[in-house]
Short mmCIF file of C-alpha atoms in Angstrom, two decimals:
data_model
loop_
_atom_site.label_atom_id
_atom_site.label_comp_id
_atom_site.label_asym_id
_atom_site.label_seq_id
_atom_site.Cartn_x
_atom_site.Cartn_y
_atom_site.Cartn_z
CA MET A 1 4.47 -86.81 -3.56
CA LYS A 2 3.72 -87.24 -7.31
CA LYS A 3 7.40 -87.53 -8.06
CA ARG A 4 7.87 -90.26 -5.42
CA ARG A 5 4.88 -92.20 -6.73
CA PHE A 6 6.27 -92.06 -10.28
CA GLU A 7 9.71 -93.23 -9.07
CA GLN A 8 8.12 -96.09 -7.09
CA ARG A 9 6.17 -97.26 -10.17
CA LEU A 10 9.32 -97.04 -12.26
CA ASP A 11 11.26 -99.17 -9.72
CA ASP A 12 8.43 -101.76 -9.60
CA TYR A 13 8.46 -102.00 -13.38
CA ARG A 14 12.26 -102.52 -13.45
CA ASN A 15 12.13 -105.14 -10.69
CA GLY A 16 9.35 -107.03 -12.44
CA LYS A 17 6.77 -106.32 -9.74
CA SER A 18 4.43 -104.35 -12.07
CA LYS A 19 2.46 -105.78 -15.05
CA LYS A 20 1.63 -102.32 -16.43
CA LYS A 21 3.50 -100.67 -19.30
CA SER A 22 6.49 -98.48 -18.55
CA PRO A 23 5.50 -94.93 -17.53
CA GLN A 24 8.26 -93.67 -19.83
CA ARG A 25 6.68 -95.48 -22.80
CA ARG A 26 3.34 -93.89 -21.96
CA LEU A 27 4.90 -90.43 -21.90
CA ARG A 28 6.63 -91.06 -25.23
CA ALA A 29 3.35 -92.23 -26.77
CA LEU A 30 1.51 -89.15 -25.52
CA GLY A 31 4.25 -86.93 -26.92
CA ILE A 32 4.02 -88.56 -30.36
CA ILE A 33 0.23 -88.22 -30.35
CA GLY A 34 0.56 -84.53 -29.46
CA ILE A 35 3.06 -83.88 -32.27
CA VAL A 36 0.87 -85.63 -34.85
CA ALA A 37 -2.18 -83.66 -33.70
CA PHE A 38 -0.26 -80.38 -33.98
CA VAL A 39 0.93 -81.19 -37.52
CA VAL A 40 -2.62 -82.08 -38.61
CA TYR A 41 -3.95 -78.84 -37.10
CA CYS A 42 -1.36 -76.74 -38.96
CA CYS A 43 -2.18 -78.42 -42.28
CA VAL A 44 -5.91 -77.89 -41.86
CA ALA A 45 -5.44 -74.27 -40.79
CA SER A 46 -3.29 -73.52 -43.83
CA LEU A 47 -5.91 -74.99 -46.15
CA VAL A 48 -8.70 -72.96 -44.56
CA THR A 49 -6.96 -69.58 -44.49
CA GLN A 50 -4.87 -70.04 -47.67
CA GLU A 51 -2.33 -67.64 -46.21
CA GLU A 52 1.36 -67.88 -46.94
CA VAL A 53 4.51 -66.80 -45.19
CA TYR A 54 5.76 -63.55 -46.66
CA ALA A 55 9.28 -63.53 -48.02
CA ALA A 56 11.06 -60.19 -48.22
CA PRO A 57 12.39 -59.19 -51.66
CA SER A 58 16.01 -59.98 -52.34
CA ARG A 59 16.44 -57.75 -55.40
CA PRO A 60 18.28 -54.47 -54.68
CA TYR A 61 16.59 -51.23 -55.69
CA SER A 62 17.63 -49.68 -58.98
CA SER A 63 16.67 -46.18 -60.03
CA ILE A 64 16.53 -47.23 -63.71
CA LEU A 65 13.12 -48.25 -65.03
CA ASP A 66 13.07 -51.74 -66.59
CA THR A 67 10.71 -51.46 -69.58
CA ARG A 68 11.25 -54.96 -70.98
CA GLU A 69 8.08 -56.87 -71.64
CA LYS A 70 8.36 -60.34 -70.07
CA ARG A 71 4.81 -61.59 -70.52
CA GLN A 72 5.04 -64.99 -72.23
CA ALA A 73 2.32 -67.19 -73.70
CA ASP A 74 2.87 -69.90 -71.08
CA GLY A 75 3.10 -67.43 -68.22
CA VAL A 76 -0.41 -66.08 -68.24
CA ARG A 77 -3.66 -67.22 -66.67
CA GLN A 78 -5.99 -69.36 -68.69
CA PHE A 79 -8.47 -66.59 -69.50
CA ARG A 80 -5.85 -64.39 -71.16
CA GLU A 81 -5.08 -64.47 -74.84
CA GLY A 82 -2.77 -62.57 -77.15
CA ALA A 83 0.06 -60.15 -76.59
CA SER A 84 -0.30 -57.38 -74.05
CA TRP A 85 -1.17 -53.82 -74.95
CA GLY A 86 1.71 -52.72 -72.74
CA GLY A 87 4.30 -54.69 -74.68
CA GLN A 88 3.22 -53.30 -78.03
CA TRP A 89 2.97 -49.79 -76.63
CA ARG A 90 6.50 -49.97 -75.30
CA ALA A 91 7.78 -51.43 -78.58
CA SER A 92 6.11 -48.62 -80.51
CA SER A 93 8.21 -46.02 -78.73
CA GLU A 94 11.45 -47.62 -79.91
CA PRO A 95 13.12 -46.73 -83.25
CA GLY A 96 11.29 -48.48 -86.07
CA GLY A 97 8.51 -49.61 -83.76
CA VAL A 98 4.90 -49.92 -84.88
CA TYR A 99 1.60 -49.45 -83.07
CA MET A 100 -1.38 -51.79 -82.84
CA GLU A 101 -2.07 -54.06 -85.82
CA GLY A 102 0.99 -52.83 -87.67
CA LYS A 103 -0.21 -49.23 -87.96
CA PRO A 104 2.37 -46.43 -87.60
CA LEU A 105 2.47 -44.67 -84.27
CA VAL A 106 0.54 -41.41 -84.59
CA ALA A 107 1.72 -38.60 -82.35
CA ARG A 108 -1.13 -36.68 -80.71
CA ARG A 109 0.90 -33.89 -79.20
CA ARG A 110 -0.07 -30.28 -78.80
CA PRO A 111 1.77 -27.46 -77.03
CA ALA A 112 1.13 -27.72 -73.30
CA TYR A 113 -0.16 -24.82 -71.22
CA ILE A 114 0.53 -22.07 -73.71
CA GLN A 115 -1.15 -19.54 -71.42
CA GLY A 116 -0.28 -21.28 -68.17
CA GLU A 117 -1.61 -24.16 -66.07
CA GLN A 118 -4.49 -22.24 -64.45
CA HIS A 119 -5.80 -21.03 -67.79
CA ALA A 120 -5.68 -24.60 -69.11
CA ARG A 121 -7.75 -25.82 -66.16
CA LYS A 122 -10.38 -23.11 -66.70
CA GLN A 123 -10.68 -24.15 -70.33
CA GLY A 124 -11.52 -27.71 -69.31
CA TYR A 125 -8.13 -29.37 -69.67
CA HIS A 126 -6.95 -32.12 -67.34
CA VAL A 127 -3.59 -30.89 -66.07
CA THR A 128 -0.95 -33.19 -64.61
CA THR A 129 2.54 -32.30 -63.48
CA ASP A 130 4.21 -34.52 -66.09
CA SER A 131 1.86 -33.95 -69.04
CA ILE A 132 3.67 -32.91 -72.22
CA SER A 133 0.45 -31.69 -73.82
CA VAL A 134 -3.25 -31.57 -73.16
CA ASP A 135 -6.53 -32.05 -75.00
CA PRO A 136 -9.89 -30.63 -73.90
CA ILE A 137 -11.74 -33.47 -72.25
CA ARG A 138 -14.63 -32.00 -70.28
CA GLY A 139 -17.12 -29.21 -70.58
CA ASN A 140 -17.74 -26.34 -68.23
CA CYS A 141 -19.56 -28.08 -65.36
CA SER A 142 -20.85 -24.81 -63.94
CA ALA A 143 -23.19 -24.65 -66.95
CA TYR A 144 -24.90 -27.84 -65.78
CA GLY A 145 -26.44 -26.19 -62.74
CA LEU A 146 -28.05 -28.61 -60.30
CA LYS A 147 -29.13 -31.11 -62.94
CA PRO A 148 -26.50 -33.17 -64.76
CA PRO A 149 -27.13 -33.63 -68.50
CA GLN A 150 -28.80 -36.84 -69.62
CA ASP A 151 -25.63 -38.02 -71.37
CA TYR A 152 -23.36 -37.17 -68.40
CA PRO A 153 -20.69 -38.34 -68.12
CA ARG A 154 -19.68 -38.41 -71.75
CA ASP A 155 -18.18 -41.76 -72.69
CA TYR A 156 -15.88 -43.00 -75.45
CA LEU A 157 -15.04 -46.29 -77.14
CA LEU A 158 -12.99 -48.30 -74.69
CA THR A 159 -10.76 -49.55 -77.50
CA ASP A 160 -9.71 -45.93 -78.06
CA ILE A 161 -9.06 -45.46 -74.35
CA VAL A 162 -6.80 -48.51 -73.94
CA GLN A 163 -4.96 -47.90 -77.23
CA ASN A 164 -4.24 -44.33 -76.20
CA TRP A 165 -3.07 -45.47 -72.74
CA PRO A 166 -2.41 -49.22 -72.32
CA PRO A 167 -3.48 -50.35 -68.82
CA ASP A 168 -0.16 -52.06 -68.12
CA SER A 169 1.67 -48.76 -68.68
CA ILE A 170 2.22 -46.42 -65.72
CA LEU A 171 3.58 -43.64 -67.94
CA VAL A 172 0.94 -40.92 -68.21
CA PRO A 173 0.27 -39.98 -71.85
CA PRO A 174 -0.65 -36.42 -72.90
CA ARG A 175 -4.26 -37.22 -73.80
CA HIS A 176 -6.96 -38.47 -71.45
CA PHE A 177 -10.59 -39.46 -71.95
CA MET A 178 -11.87 -37.80 -68.80
CA SER A 179 -15.37 -36.35 -68.65
CA LEU A 180 -16.22 -36.21 -64.92
CA CYS A 181 -16.89 -32.91 -63.21
CA ARG A 182 -14.43 -31.72 -60.58
CA PHE A 183 -16.01 -29.71 -57.78
CA ASP A 184 -14.05 -27.39 -55.49
CA TYR A 185 -15.04 -28.08 -51.87
CA SER A 186 -14.10 -24.54 -50.87
CA ASP A 187 -16.71 -23.10 -53.27
CA PRO A 188 -20.28 -23.25 -51.79
CA VAL A 189 -21.85 -23.09 -55.27
CA GLN A 190 -19.85 -26.08 -56.51
CA ILE A 191 -20.62 -28.06 -53.35
CA LYS A 192 -24.34 -27.57 -54.01
CA GLN A 193 -23.69 -29.02 -57.46
CA ALA A 194 -21.85 -31.98 -55.94
CA GLN A 195 -24.78 -32.66 -53.60
CA ALA A 196 -27.19 -32.56 -56.53
CA PHE A 197 -25.01 -34.91 -58.57
CA ARG A 198 -24.85 -37.32 -55.64
CA LYS A 199 -28.64 -37.32 -55.30
CA ALA A 200 -28.86 -38.00 -59.04
CA GLU A 201 -26.51 -40.99 -58.49
CA VAL A 202 -23.84 -39.99 -61.04
CA PRO A 203 -20.07 -39.97 -60.40
CA PHE A 204 -17.98 -36.85 -59.78
CA ILE A 205 -14.75 -35.73 -58.11
CA VAL A 206 -14.33 -33.38 -55.14
CA GLU A 207 -11.03 -31.57 -54.65
CA ASN A 208 -9.56 -28.93 -52.37
CA ASN A 209 -11.01 -30.32 -49.14
CA ALA A 210 -8.83 -29.06 -46.26
CA ILE A 211 -9.37 -32.18 -44.12
CA LEU A 212 -8.44 -34.62 -46.90
CA ASP A 213 -5.47 -32.47 -47.91
CA LYS A 214 -4.16 -32.61 -44.33
CA VAL A 215 -4.63 -36.40 -44.10
CA ALA A 216 -2.85 -36.86 -47.44
CA LYS A 217 0.03 -34.64 -46.27
CA ASP A 218 0.34 -36.55 -42.97
CA TRP A 219 0.16 -40.00 -44.57
CA SER A 220 2.72 -39.00 -47.22
CA THR A 221 5.20 -37.85 -44.57
CA PRO A 222 7.92 -40.53 -44.10
CA GLY A 223 7.53 -42.21 -40.73
CA PHE A 224 3.87 -41.30 -40.16
CA LEU A 225 2.30 -44.58 -41.35
CA GLU A 226 5.24 -46.54 -39.96
CA ARG A 227 4.29 -45.27 -36.51
CA ARG A 228 0.54 -45.54 -37.12
CA LEU A 229 0.61 -49.15 -38.37
CA GLY A 230 3.59 -50.39 -36.36
CA THR A 231 4.97 -53.90 -36.76
CA LYS A 232 1.62 -55.68 -36.90
CA LYS A 233 1.15 -58.05 -39.83
CA TYR A 234 -1.84 -57.07 -41.96
CA LYS A 235 -3.60 -59.00 -44.68
CA ALA A 236 -2.33 -58.50 -48.22
CA GLU A 237 -3.32 -60.16 -51.47
CA LYS A 238 -0.57 -61.77 -53.53
CA SER A 239 -0.91 -62.27 -57.28
CA ASP A 240 1.47 -64.05 -59.63
CA ASP A 241 1.39 -60.95 -61.85
CA ASN A 242 0.12 -57.37 -61.63
CA HIS A 243 -3.62 -58.22 -61.94
CA PHE A 244 -5.96 -58.70 -58.97
CA MET A 245 -9.49 -60.05 -59.01
CA TYR A 246 -11.71 -60.43 -55.96
CA TYR A 247 -13.26 -63.81 -55.26
CA GLY A 248 -15.45 -65.23 -52.54
CA GLY A 249 -18.16 -67.74 -51.74
CA SER A 250 -18.23 -71.32 -52.96
CA ARG A 251 -16.39 -72.62 -56.00
CA GLY A 252 -19.62 -74.36 -57.01
CA HIS A 253 -19.35 -76.59 -60.06
CA LEU A 254 -16.28 -74.86 -61.55
CA ARG A 255 -13.98 -77.83 -61.91
CA GLY A 256 -10.32 -76.82 -62.05
CA TRP A 257 -10.99 -73.25 -60.88
CA ARG A 258 -8.20 -71.77 -58.80
CA PRO A 259 -8.24 -68.57 -56.74
CA PRO A 260 -6.65 -65.70 -58.70
CA THR A 261 -4.86 -64.46 -55.56
CA ASN A 262 -3.66 -65.75 -52.20
CA ASP A 263 -3.70 -64.04 -48.83
CA VAL A 264 -0.45 -63.34 -46.98
CA ARG A 265 0.39 -61.49 -43.78
CA MET A 266 2.99 -58.73 -43.88
CA THR A 267 3.94 -55.55 -42.07
CA TYR A 268 3.60 -52.14 -43.67
CA ASN A 269 7.40 -51.85 -43.94
CA GLU A 270 7.62 -55.22 -45.69
CA TRP A 271 5.02 -54.10 -48.22
CA LEU A 272 6.75 -50.73 -48.67
CA SER A 273 10.00 -52.51 -49.57
CA ARG A 274 8.10 -54.24 -52.38
CA ALA A 275 6.63 -50.94 -53.54
CA LEU A 276 10.10 -49.39 -53.73
CA ILE A 277 11.25 -51.83 -56.42
CA ALA A 278 7.93 -51.89 -58.30
CA ARG A 279 9.23 -49.94 -61.29
CA ASN A 280 11.86 -52.63 -61.80
CA THR A 281 9.38 -55.49 -61.40
CA SER A 282 8.08 -57.32 -64.46
CA ILE A 283 4.30 -57.49 -64.77
CA LEU A 284 4.71 -61.27 -64.61
CA GLU A 285 6.32 -61.25 -61.17
CA GLU A 286 4.56 -61.37 -57.80
CA HIS A 287 2.67 -58.25 -56.74
CA TYR A 288 1.18 -57.43 -53.33
CA TYR A 289 -2.00 -55.41 -52.64
CA PHE A 290 -1.91 -54.21 -49.00
CA ARG A 291 -5.12 -53.94 -46.95
CA VAL A 292 -5.97 -52.20 -43.68
CA SER A 293 -9.57 -52.64 -42.53
CA PRO A 294 -11.67 -52.21 -39.38
CA PRO A 295 -10.97 -52.39 -36.50
CA ASP A 296 -7.47 -51.24 -37.52
CA THR A 297 -9.01 -48.24 -39.31
CA THR A 298 -11.70 -45.94 -37.95
CA PRO A 299 -13.39 -42.74 -39.17
CA ARG A 300 -11.02 -40.84 -36.86
CA ASP A 301 -8.24 -41.62 -39.35
CA ILE A 302 -10.21 -39.84 -42.09
CA PRO A 303 -12.48 -37.32 -40.33
CA VAL A 304 -14.68 -36.62 -43.40
CA PHE A 305 -16.20 -40.05 -42.72
CA ALA A 306 -16.69 -39.39 -38.99
CA LYS A 307 -19.92 -37.40 -39.21
CA GLU A 308 -22.88 -36.83 -41.48
CA ASP A 309 -21.91 -34.91 -44.59
CA PRO A 310 -24.10 -34.47 -47.71
CA VAL A 311 -21.12 -35.12 -50.00
CA PHE A 312 -18.93 -37.63 -48.17
CA MET A 313 -21.26 -39.43 -45.75
CA PRO A 314 -24.98 -38.62 -46.11
CA TYR A 315 -26.03 -41.89 -44.47
CA PRO A 316 -23.55 -42.56 -41.62
CA ARG A 317 -25.74 -45.26 -40.06
CA LEU A 318 -25.38 -47.32 -43.23
CA SER A 319 -21.60 -47.06 -43.27
CA LYS A 320 -19.56 -50.26 -43.26
CA GLY A 321 -16.43 -48.63 -41.90
CA VAL A 322 -13.28 -47.30 -43.52
CA HIS A 323 -11.37 -49.76 -45.71
CA CYS A 324 -7.94 -48.95 -47.13
CA ARG A 325 -6.02 -50.43 -50.04
CA PHE A 326 -2.39 -49.54 -50.65
CA GLY A 327 -1.11 -50.17 -54.18
CA TYR A 328 2.10 -49.58 -56.07
CA ALA A 329 3.13 -48.98 -59.67
CA GLY A 330 1.42 -51.32 -62.12
CA ILE A 331 -1.10 -53.00 -59.81
CA ILE A 332 -4.47 -53.48 -61.54
CA ALA A 333 -7.81 -54.31 -59.91
CA GLU A 334 -9.93 -56.01 -62.58
CA ALA A 335 -13.13 -54.37 -63.85
CA HIS A 336 -16.16 -54.90 -61.61
CA PHE A 337 -19.12 -53.18 -59.99
CA ASP A 338 -20.17 -52.84 -56.35
CA GLY A 339 -23.75 -52.87 -55.15
CA SER A 340 -23.26 -50.07 -52.61
CA ARG A 341 -22.58 -46.35 -52.84
CA ASN A 342 -18.86 -45.77 -52.61
CA ILE A 343 -16.77 -42.68 -51.89
CA VAL A 344 -13.06 -43.20 -52.62
CA VAL A 345 -10.37 -40.87 -51.28
CA GLU A 346 -6.79 -40.75 -52.58
CA LEU A 347 -4.42 -40.02 -49.70
CA GLY A 348 -1.04 -39.60 -51.33
CA GLY A 349 2.07 -41.73 -51.17
CA PRO A 350 5.74 -41.59 -50.17
CA PRO A 351 7.58 -38.58 -51.66
CA SER A 352 9.75 -39.03 -54.74
CA SER A 353 12.81 -38.17 -52.64
CA THR A 354 12.45 -41.62 -51.02
CA GLY A 355 12.62 -43.37 -54.41
CA HIS A 356 8.86 -43.72 -55.06
CA ALA A 357 8.13 -42.19 -58.47
CA ASN A 358 4.66 -40.97 -59.49
CA SER A 359 3.35 -41.43 -55.94
CA GLY A 360 -0.20 -40.84 -54.77
CA ARG A 361 -1.96 -41.32 -58.09
CA ARG A 362 -4.47 -43.83 -59.42
CA ARG A 363 -6.19 -44.20 -62.75
CA TYR A 364 -9.82 -45.30 -62.90
CA VAL A 365 -11.38 -46.49 -66.15
CA MET A 366 -15.13 -46.40 -65.59
CA ALA A 367 -18.32 -47.30 -67.45
CA LYS A 368 -22.04 -46.81 -66.97
CA PRO A 369 -24.10 -49.75 -65.65
CA GLY A 370 -25.83 -49.97 -69.03
CA GLN A 371 -22.53 -51.20 -70.51
CA CYS A 372 -22.73 -54.48 -68.56
CA GLU A 373 -23.63 -56.57 -71.66
CA ASN A 374 -20.54 -55.31 -73.49
CA THR A 375 -18.41 -56.02 -70.41
CA TYR A 376 -19.19 -59.77 -70.25
CA LEU A 377 -19.55 -59.98 -66.49
CA LEU A 378 -18.95 -63.30 -64.76
CA PRO A 379 -22.36 -64.53 -63.55
CA LYS A 380 -23.87 -64.92 -60.12
CA GLY A 381 -22.58 -68.05 -58.42
CA HIS A 382 -19.10 -67.64 -59.87
CA PRO A 383 -16.50 -66.94 -57.14
CA SER A 384 -15.58 -63.74 -59.03
CA GLY A 385 -19.12 -62.88 -60.12
CA ARG A 386 -19.77 -59.22 -61.13
CA HIS A 387 -16.20 -58.98 -62.54
CA SER A 388 -15.48 -58.72 -66.24
CA ALA A 389 -14.39 -61.95 -67.90
CA ILE A 390 -12.24 -59.88 -70.26
CA ASP A 391 -8.70 -58.79 -69.49
CA TRP A 392 -8.83 -55.12 -70.49
CA SER A 393 -5.03 -54.89 -70.73
CA ARG A 394 -4.83 -57.26 -73.72
CA PRO A 395 -6.26 -57.27 -77.26
CA VAL A 396 -9.67 -58.94 -77.10
CA ASN A 397 -10.85 -61.88 -79.22
CA LEU A 398 -13.88 -60.31 -80.91
CA GLN A 399 -15.13 -63.69 -82.14
CA LYS A 400 -15.49 -64.74 -78.52
CA PHE A 401 -16.58 -61.32 -77.21
CA PRO A 402 -18.22 -59.55 -80.21
CA LYS A 403 -19.94 -56.83 -78.15
CA TRP A 404 -16.63 -55.63 -76.75
CA SER A 405 -16.14 -53.44 -79.84
CA GLN A 406 -19.16 -51.40 -78.67
CA MET A 407 -17.93 -51.02 -75.07
CA ARG A 408 -17.77 -47.39 -73.95
CA GLY A 409 -16.24 -45.73 -70.92
CA PHE A 410 -14.17 -42.83 -69.60
CA GLU A 411 -11.17 -42.43 -67.32
CA VAL A 412 -10.20 -40.54 -64.18
CA ILE A 413 -6.82 -39.67 -62.68
CA LEU A 414 -7.00 -39.25 -58.91
CA GLU A 415 -4.45 -36.97 -57.27
CA PRO A 416 -3.67 -36.76 -53.52
CA GLY A 417 -6.63 -35.26 -51.68
CA ASP A 418 -9.17 -36.13 -54.39
CA ALA A 419 -12.45 -37.86 -53.57
CA LEU A 420 -14.31 -39.89 -56.21
CA TYR A 421 -17.99 -40.78 -55.82
CA ILE A 422 -18.89 -44.12 -57.43
CA PRO A 423 -22.64 -44.81 -57.36
CA SER A 424 -24.06 -48.32 -57.02
CA PHE A 425 -23.48 -50.62 -60.01
CA TRP A 426 -21.07 -48.35 -61.94
CA LEU A 427 -18.20 -50.37 -63.45
CA HIS A 428 -14.64 -49.45 -62.57
CA TYR A 429 -11.14 -50.71 -63.40
CA ILE A 430 -8.29 -49.45 -61.21
CA VAL A 431 -4.60 -48.93 -62.05
CA SER A 432 -2.02 -47.76 -59.51
CA LEU A 433 0.34 -45.34 -61.25
CA GLY A 434 2.72 -45.23 -58.30
CA THR A 435 2.85 -46.06 -54.61
CA ASN A 436 -0.44 -44.76 -53.23
CA PHE A 437 -2.78 -44.92 -50.24
CA GLN A 438 -6.48 -45.15 -50.99
CA CYS A 439 -9.39 -45.57 -48.60
CA ASN A 440 -13.11 -45.82 -49.14
CA ALA A 441 -16.36 -45.80 -47.18
CA ARG A 442 -19.68 -47.22 -48.34
CA SER A 443 -23.09 -46.00 -47.27
CA GLY A 444 -26.10 -47.99 -48.33
CA HIS A 445 -27.42 -48.97 -51.74
CA SER A 446 -29.19 -47.17 -54.56
CA GLU A 447 -31.61 -48.81 -56.99
CA VAL A 448 -31.38 -46.02 -59.59
CA SER A 449 -29.21 -48.05 -61.99
CA HIS A 450 -30.19 -51.55 -60.94
CA GLU A 451 -32.60 -51.90 -63.87
CA ASP A 452 -29.66 -51.61 -66.27
CA LEU A 453 -28.04 -54.68 -64.70
CA LYS A 454 -31.07 -56.96 -64.65
CA GLY A 455 -30.53 -57.84 -68.30
CA CYS A 456 -27.06 -59.09 -67.32
CA GLY A 457 -28.42 -61.42 -64.62
CA PHE A 458 -27.88 -59.22 -61.56
#
């Protein structure tokens, strides 16, 4: 019936019997209006979400590490100044190279593991599989009992830390400035210590937990995460270089401010293809920080977060879920603090047989909340407030940031299966040493260190 009525109106229009506009013209007009509306909607949606279409890498994988420094003066963000630590460190290892400020490179090498790896660990050495030598960097934590010392953890000048190991470098040097206690979860005495340290709101590491070791083994098995995450596109952050800084809220009065990263959607396999060529990617090229968050992750994925536990989850009702960040070689999360208690678990990475070198490892450079004045935190109201305004991977202008020379901290190397407790307000700077899977769970806030931040406006 509707078709006959339309044909009748069309015949009347052609025979001059109708004064109304052609039905065909009306349909064309409606079609044009619909197309324009769709285009406007797409433009508005892209502005609101700021997400881009992911483009797969076109560069073929090469097993040779590209160590050329490509950071140029006109290729950095506005808040960065000077040459990178990484570039000068790499140049210093070449024949005739020099170290910082023209000083000769001083070798700090000692024979490694003279009496074996286990003996070195007992003596307080931090042992890594590729270390060429070791230095003693922590005391015997068993002597602390259930009360950490007042100066725990011991900290060092940050200038010494970054000169010894430039943040842009993923090559692990022989010496580390690590002073955190490592507690063995299989030892009841050490677990009591860990519980006491957590109540005292100081950081520590837990290792040798059977549940975390199993999760790390499963996640590091090729094909496991591919099946678990499927072909769904997850949110990832894209940066124009290897540095990532969180931002949120309103831009306020910051004229000319631009977000340091953009959001994209990509599958796990697409991100993994980027991670595979990371060692041949300049620090000035695009980097991607992969995220998997609730409801795509649950405590069932990491059972230590599924029930009340005095070390991992003492306040399960205050938990905000399990959030995962996957990084690859060279990715840096800028220095910042979080207001909540945070337990971070390192869950491995693809095996080296698949082309991913140094997998499953992250470096944390940390500092006590009382160091906030020396850190020059961006203030409240800034989109990246509570982050350091200083790029730790580059020599710092001491005329602009004079207190930086007094900045103190320490570092941590997380291995697969390790869990790091970060209390509220402790500063941390994160470097991915290889392709790695990290997840964290937060449980409430602590006011123990808040007083130290009030002088910095927080």
